[in-house]
XYZ file of C-alpha atoms in Angstrom:
461
model
C -38.976 6.300 -2.418
C -41.951 5.428 -0.208
C -39.478 5.114 2.689
C -37.741 8.382 1.833
C -34.518 6.610 0.878
C -31.877 9.019 -0.389
C -28.705 6.876 -0.278
C -28.271 3.641 -2.300
C -25.372 1.190 -1.889
C -24.733 -1.131 -4.856
C -22.965 -4.341 -3.765
C -22.811 -6.634 -6.782
C -19.898 -9.043 -7.287
C -16.372 -7.544 -7.114
C -15.426 -8.553 -10.646
C -15.868 -7.327 -14.193
C -19.424 -8.598 -14.653
C -20.383 -7.340 -11.210
C -19.136 -3.863 -12.079
C -21.139 -3.941 -15.317
C -24.310 -4.864 -13.394
C -23.567 -2.119 -10.846
C -23.302 0.393 -13.683
C -26.653 -0.704 -15.096
C -28.217 -0.427 -11.619
C -26.761 3.050 -11.202
C -28.755 4.113 -14.280
C -31.942 2.573 -12.873
C -31.317 4.336 -9.517
C -30.346 7.627 -11.187
C -33.079 9.608 -9.410
C -31.684 8.840 -5.973
C -29.412 11.720 -4.871
C -26.577 9.554 -3.476
C -25.216 6.294 -4.924
C -22.192 4.385 -3.670
C -20.439 1.257 -4.934
C -19.235 -1.244 -2.344
C -17.420 -4.569 -2.840
C -16.537 -7.413 -0.499
C -15.150 -10.907 -1.040
C -16.929 -12.638 1.830
C -20.234 -12.197 3.610
C -19.093 -11.506 7.158
C -19.983 -8.564 9.384
C -16.427 -7.232 9.427
C -15.975 -7.497 5.665
C -19.314 -5.839 4.857
C -18.727 -3.036 7.374
C -15.256 -2.347 5.960
C -16.708 -2.237 2.453
C -19.338 0.319 3.435
C -16.682 2.512 5.031
C -14.615 2.324 1.798
C -17.454 3.001 -0.642
C -16.392 4.317 -4.060
C -17.645 5.318 -7.488
C -18.351 2.912 -10.363
C -15.096 1.747 -11.992
C -15.698 2.721 -15.625
C -12.584 0.854 -16.824
C -14.035 -2.440 -15.542
C -17.397 -1.570 -17.077
C -15.758 -0.947 -20.462
C -13.897 -4.251 -20.125
C -17.181 -6.061 -19.542
C -18.723 -4.342 -22.554
C -15.861 -5.508 -24.762
C -16.219 -9.039 -23.419
C -19.948 -8.957 -24.182
C -19.373 -7.587 -27.700
C -16.767 -10.281 -28.353
C -19.160 -12.988 -27.173
C -21.801 -11.753 -29.582
C -19.475 -11.249 -32.515
C -17.839 -14.645 -32.097
C -20.921 -16.528 -30.943
C -23.313 -15.217 -33.575
C -20.838 -15.620 -36.433
C -19.710 -19.100 -35.375
C -23.218 -20.383 -34.790
C -24.425 -19.070 -38.155
C -21.354 -20.672 -39.733
C -22.027 -24.050 -38.064
C -25.633 -24.090 -39.208
C -24.362 -24.386 -42.785
C -23.495 -27.952 -41.735
C -26.929 -28.326 -40.052
C -25.229 -28.217 -36.637
C -26.718 -26.434 -33.648
C -23.982 -23.996 -32.629
C -20.348 -23.161 -31.961
C -18.878 -21.080 -29.167
C -15.616 -19.943 -27.622
C -16.097 -22.228 -24.558
C -18.176 -25.178 -25.738
C -16.201 -25.811 -28.937
C -12.694 -26.010 -27.370
C -14.195 -28.227 -24.654
C -15.562 -30.509 -27.359
C -12.064 -30.386 -28.872
C -10.528 -31.858 -25.702
C -13.013 -34.732 -25.839
C -12.536 -35.297 -29.579
C -8.728 -35.183 -29.445
C -8.780 -37.792 -26.673
C -10.984 -39.969 -28.873
C -8.498 -39.638 -31.755
C -5.684 -40.760 -29.437
C -7.754 -43.793 -28.487
C -8.275 -44.668 -32.154
C -4.538 -44.422 -32.859
C -3.612 -46.590 -29.883
C -1.783 -49.816 -30.677
C -2.100 -52.361 -27.819
C 1.114 -53.833 -26.379
C 0.857 -57.243 -24.723
C 2.454 -57.754 -21.305
C 2.650 -60.293 -18.479
C 3.028 -59.491 -14.797
C 3.004 -61.424 -11.527
C 1.845 -60.150 -8.146
C 1.089 -61.730 -4.808
C 0.351 -60.822 -1.217
C 2.174 -61.793 1.983
C 1.504 -60.313 5.428
C -1.046 -57.969 3.807
C 1.784 -56.507 1.713
C 1.689 -56.549 -2.086
C 4.734 -57.827 -3.999
C 5.712 -57.853 -7.673
C 8.346 -59.644 -9.708
C 10.945 -57.280 -11.149
C 11.530 -59.019 -14.483
C 13.808 -56.652 -16.409
C 16.029 -53.663 -15.713
C 16.000 -50.740 -18.124
C 19.247 -51.763 -19.875
C 18.017 -55.316 -20.380
C 17.458 -56.055 -24.108
C 14.136 -57.689 -23.162
C 12.975 -54.721 -21.055
C 9.278 -53.914 -21.436
C 8.603 -50.373 -22.658
C 5.266 -48.785 -23.480
C 4.656 -46.826 -26.685
C 6.027 -43.650 -25.082
C 9.258 -45.413 -24.089
C 8.456 -45.658 -20.370
C 10.068 -48.650 -18.657
C 7.959 -51.007 -16.496
C 10.270 -53.417 -14.634
C 7.336 -55.523 -13.379
C 6.168 -56.356 -16.936
C 7.585 -58.820 -19.436
C 6.844 -59.964 -22.968
C 8.010 -63.443 -21.945
C 4.943 -65.379 -20.788
C 7.042 -68.482 -20.007
C 9.170 -66.428 -17.595
C 6.038 -65.136 -15.866
C 4.627 -68.683 -15.654
C 7.909 -69.893 -14.133
C 7.609 -67.224 -11.429
C 4.134 -68.489 -10.531
C 5.378 -72.074 -10.355
C 8.318 -71.228 -8.061
C 6.173 -69.128 -5.727
C 3.516 -71.837 -5.417
C 6.117 -74.567 -4.878
C 8.117 -72.629 -2.284
C 5.179 -70.895 -0.577
C 7.574 -68.371 0.959
C 10.016 -65.556 0.256
C 13.163 -64.439 2.062
C 13.896 -60.755 2.640
C 17.242 -59.633 1.211
C 17.150 -55.929 2.066
C 14.915 -53.342 3.722
C 14.899 -49.573 3.229
C 13.134 -47.537 5.903
C 11.263 -44.352 5.133
C 8.327 -42.090 5.894
C 5.604 -40.901 3.547
C 3.879 -37.605 4.258
C 0.547 -36.839 2.610
C -0.322 -33.168 2.400
C -3.841 -31.785 2.862
C -5.397 -29.897 -0.045
C -6.747 -26.347 -0.197
C -10.454 -25.677 0.411
C -12.802 -26.391 -2.476
C -13.119 -24.298 -5.587
C -15.974 -25.067 -7.984
C -13.929 -27.435 -10.132
C -12.336 -29.346 -7.227
C -15.721 -29.715 -5.500
C -17.231 -31.208 -8.671
C -14.279 -33.587 -9.053
C -14.214 -34.650 -5.397
C -17.969 -35.315 -5.290
C -17.540 -37.473 -8.386
C -14.692 -39.545 -6.920
C -15.926 -39.736 -3.305
C -19.700 -39.819 -3.786
C -20.069 -40.991 -7.383
C -22.194 -37.981 -8.319
C -22.584 -36.259 -11.685
C -21.496 -32.632 -11.939
C -25.130 -31.574 -12.432
C -26.256 -33.320 -9.244
C -23.358 -31.881 -7.242
C -24.011 -28.381 -8.572
C -27.716 -28.621 -7.759
C -27.217 -29.862 -4.192
C -24.424 -27.337 -3.575
C -26.853 -24.632 -4.717
C -29.404 -25.846 -2.171
C -26.796 -25.663 0.597
C -25.796 -22.148 -0.474
C -29.389 -20.906 -0.741
C -30.021 -22.249 2.773
C -27.012 -20.363 4.102
C -24.967 -23.423 5.041
C -21.997 -22.855 2.695
C -20.378 -19.881 1.010
C -20.853 -19.049 -2.666
C -20.348 -22.154 -4.812
C -19.038 -20.552 -8.014
C -15.475 -19.577 -7.299
C -11.923 -20.282 -8.392
C -10.320 -18.862 -5.253
C -8.996 -20.862 -2.280
C -8.803 -17.814 -0.017
C -10.863 -18.130 3.190
C -11.991 -15.887 6.011
C -9.591 -15.567 8.949
C -12.334 -15.913 11.578
C -13.590 -19.091 9.877
C -10.073 -20.550 9.919
C -9.737 -19.730 13.613
C -13.067 -21.412 14.344
C -12.137 -24.628 12.559
C -8.691 -24.672 14.194
C -10.315 -24.400 17.615
C -12.545 -27.363 16.693
C -9.587 -29.461 15.508
C -7.527 -28.576 18.592
C -10.318 -29.648 20.922
C -11.337 -32.764 18.964
C -7.961 -34.174 17.844
C -5.220 -32.261 19.664
C -2.631 -29.599 18.856
C -0.507 -32.054 16.845
C -3.280 -32.285 14.246
C -3.050 -28.584 13.378
C -1.022 -27.385 10.396
C 0.095 -24.065 8.915
C -2.822 -23.941 6.478
C -2.733 -24.821 2.796
C -2.350 -22.132 0.155
C -3.947 -22.908 -3.180
C -2.310 -21.940 -6.484
C -4.400 -18.758 -6.658
C -3.109 -17.554 -3.294
C 0.535 -17.891 -4.292
C 2.667 -15.159 -5.765
C 2.477 -14.891 -9.531
C -0.836 -16.716 -9.904
C -2.941 -15.739 -12.919
C -6.392 -16.285 -14.392
C -8.187 -16.131 -11.030
C -11.015 -13.631 -10.572
C -10.999 -13.949 -6.763
C -14.444 -12.390 -6.454
C -15.452 -14.897 -3.777
C -13.640 -16.898 -1.148
C -13.354 -20.676 -1.376
C -16.339 -22.964 -0.782
C -16.515 -23.575 2.965
C -19.114 -23.985 5.745
C -20.543 -20.647 6.861
C -20.531 -21.993 10.432
C -17.446 -24.222 10.610
C -18.202 -25.308 14.164
C -21.235 -27.283 12.879
C -20.571 -30.681 11.305
C -24.098 -32.126 11.324
C -26.977 -29.885 10.237
C -30.441 -30.682 11.560
C -33.340 -30.938 9.145
C -31.546 -31.222 5.810
C -31.751 -34.032 3.269
C -29.296 -36.945 3.321
C -27.591 -35.952 0.072
C -27.247 -32.372 1.317
C -25.589 -33.656 4.487
C -23.240 -35.841 2.437
C -22.015 -32.933 0.338
C -21.902 -30.603 3.324
C -19.781 -33.173 5.168
C -17.374 -33.316 2.231
C -17.119 -29.502 2.059
C -16.627 -29.323 5.822
C -13.941 -32.037 5.769
C -12.034 -30.343 2.952
C -12.034 -26.989 4.789
C -11.055 -28.556 8.113
C -8.330 -30.646 6.459
C -6.810 -27.535 4.865
C -5.921 -26.275 8.350
C -4.554 -29.594 9.632
C -1.202 -31.350 9.696
C 0.159 -33.882 7.194
C -0.737 -37.532 7.606
C 2.371 -39.694 8.085
C 3.046 -43.318 7.188
C 5.985 -45.532 7.990
C 7.207 -47.297 4.854
C 9.500 -50.271 4.305
C 10.731 -50.899 0.779
C 11.449 -54.619 0.662
C 13.575 -56.633 -1.747
C 13.184 -60.387 -1.497
C 13.874 -63.662 -3.272
C 12.422 -67.132 -3.563
C 14.234 -70.407 -4.062
C 15.354 -71.383 -7.594
C 14.208 -68.110 -9.187
C 16.753 -65.442 -10.078
C 14.493 -62.426 -10.561
C 14.084 -59.858 -7.778
C 10.882 -59.548 -5.787
C 9.896 -56.095 -4.533
C 7.156 -54.723 -2.320
C 6.395 -51.913 0.100
C 4.859 -52.283 3.548
C 3.103 -49.161 4.822
C 1.112 -48.216 7.910
C -0.137 -44.892 9.232
C 1.419 -43.486 12.404
C -0.234 -40.042 12.401
C -3.685 -39.353 10.947
C -3.324 -35.584 10.564
C -5.903 -34.252 8.083
C -7.130 -37.772 7.295
C -8.847 -37.801 10.703
C -11.709 -35.700 9.291
C -11.862 -37.740 6.081
C -12.676 -41.088 7.717
C -16.227 -41.220 6.220
C -14.801 -40.895 2.704
C -11.643 -43.041 2.882
C -11.362 -46.800 2.914
C -9.922 -48.612 5.921
C -6.297 -47.649 6.591
C -3.560 -49.926 7.944
C -2.463 -48.759 11.383
C -0.086 -51.592 12.333
C 3.091 -53.003 10.732
C 3.095 -56.549 9.258
C 3.060 -59.327 11.827
C 6.252 -60.931 10.517
C 9.636 -59.313 11.133
C 10.816 -56.815 8.530
C 14.550 -57.507 8.484
C 17.169 -59.147 6.315
C 16.909 -62.940 6.437
C 13.296 -62.945 7.637
C 11.046 -65.492 5.912
C 7.506 -64.549 4.951
C 4.927 -67.182 4.022
C 2.622 -66.987 1.014
C -0.949 -68.201 1.487
C -1.526 -69.674 -1.960
C -4.949 -69.806 -3.616
C -6.435 -69.281 -7.078
C -5.609 -65.570 -7.046
C -2.416 -65.552 -4.970
C 0.048 -65.507 -6.627
C -1.612 -64.168 -9.775
C -0.367 -64.134 -13.363
C -1.845 -61.234 -15.334
C -1.643 -61.467 -19.114
C -3.090 -58.342 -20.635
C -2.435 -55.523 -23.075
C -2.118 -51.781 -22.690
C -5.317 -49.805 -22.828
C -5.966 -46.615 -24.812
C -6.117 -43.310 -22.916
C -9.254 -43.029 -20.829
C -12.098 -40.979 -22.155
C -12.969 -37.845 -20.249
C -15.608 -38.091 -17.558
C -17.680 -35.099 -16.494
C -15.355 -34.415 -13.584
C -12.117 -34.885 -15.549
C -13.269 -32.593 -18.377
C -13.941 -29.917 -15.748
C -10.370 -30.441 -14.535
C -9.084 -30.042 -18.096
C -11.144 -26.895 -18.627
C -9.687 -25.382 -15.470
C -6.159 -26.414 -16.453
C -6.461 -24.888 -19.928
C -8.221 -21.735 -18.750
C -11.427 -22.501 -20.643
C -14.647 -21.275 -19.059
C -15.325 -20.124 -15.529
C -16.734 -21.766 -12.383
C -20.208 -20.566 -13.352
C -19.997 -22.187 -16.819
C -18.416 -25.622 -16.191
C -21.670 -27.514 -15.669
C -23.690 -25.598 -18.268
C -20.996 -26.166 -20.918
C -21.107 -29.938 -20.419
C -24.912 -29.879 -20.460
C -24.891 -27.798 -23.657
C -22.614 -30.277 -25.448
C -24.934 -33.099 -24.419
C -28.148 -31.221 -25.203
C -26.889 -30.291 -28.661
C -25.904 -33.909 -29.195
C -22.184 -33.287 -29.684
C -21.289 -35.793 -26.935
C -22.962 -38.707 -25.202
C -22.418 -39.768 -21.609
C -22.087 -43.555 -21.682
C -21.428 -45.181 -18.300
C -19.702 -42.012 -17.134
C -17.536 -41.584 -20.259
C -17.993 -38.620 -22.617
C -18.004 -39.908 -26.206
C -18.228 -37.560 -29.214
C -21.150 -38.190 -31.561
C -21.026 -37.994 -35.352
C -22.162 -34.383 -35.065
C -19.401 -33.608 -32.579
C -16.852 -35.284 -34.814
C -18.043 -33.276 -37.818
C -17.901 -30.018 -35.898
C -14.340 -30.513 -34.648
C -12.783 -32.239 -37.666
C -14.543 -30.425 -40.531
C -16.280 -27.231 -39.447
C -13.625 -25.849 -37.088
C -10.681 -26.299 -39.511
C -12.718 -24.727 -42.335
C -13.712 -21.818 -40.086
C -10.092 -21.260 -39.037
C -9.015 -21.173 -42.684
C -11.404 -18.274 -43.290
C -9.669 -16.181 -40.641
C -6.117 -14.855 -40.455
C -5.757 -16.345 -37.009
C -7.631 -19.495 -36.126
C -10.066 -18.987 -33.283
C -10.172 -22.614 -32.180
C -7.143 -24.831 -31.627
C -6.586 -28.274 -30.172
């Protein structure tokens, strides 16, 4: 008012909640003579200018939808939490409780698991790993896991496995019987969404989802990356052109690809709000940012690599599937030699990938060729073990499950996990999420009882 403003543009997020906030702002700004609603999916000059030129009124249907969502949250949340407190438990909710259910159901599978003993033999020759193929599927002694899956390289017969070790150590060599040539193409992945960024930082950097979310927020607040809470893989055309120009100049035209479409960008995709583009560098031509912290640079480098890789070609490896034998032992020996002949998208992932083989084995890969075995305490190796129960969820894998099952949103993944921990429903032990007694009570006693009180159960495994 002090500046004689007469026209107000409201540019909150282009989704249901954003429209609700815009509606509330329109009430606050009611005394201004002109109000316009604008939406854009990316913060670029072209996108913002186009949005201003296509200004519209508040979408009351979206506002009503947000109101219903809010009412449902309160009805369900208040009732469930009051219900759970009868058991002296902190709370229940439509996101946190199903997420706890995933963790609890995995724990129940672990408790039901019956270990199956197996023996296997592996060894290395010419930097190529080999296994003994003990039994075919129709063999009466074939090793099957509890789901009926056949593992030809496993056997119940420990004497047979010990015999394999003896023959390999005595002979110290194998003879190739057949070779099958092939190529293996590895596709790049789409740019990061919130869930894939959290998972990738966990696997590549060893970070917790809270640490990744915090550092990503610092990068966003400093203007180095786009909005970090998104489930879209769509990216700005100018940004793609910039990164393609970088790749062309740095690695050559043969390292460029058609661009990867994520599931949300494909026809028929559902459950994607698409209010923001994917997580990418705001200035793709910059790989190293001056003046930022080391952990910020690490995450920025990962975000940059993922975006660059999405516009690059497949990596290609030559493969040789080898079948071999050794003297006085009838079982087949199998292995696969592999070496990369075209880096493609992996060229920008060098800081995050282990050393890759670039040359074929030194010995000839042809029928009749003899390969030596350098024997030591661990080569060849007899492994006598038993099957393990399903792995517990980690923070990153539970985020993946939430995304897969349509539970929660990018903005709630981290807070949901923190809520379960804060309310002592789960414990994070060495990276594994383990339900507590309270979590077990909530899922196995409170939830079933609550569902029985309603015509249709609200929570399901």
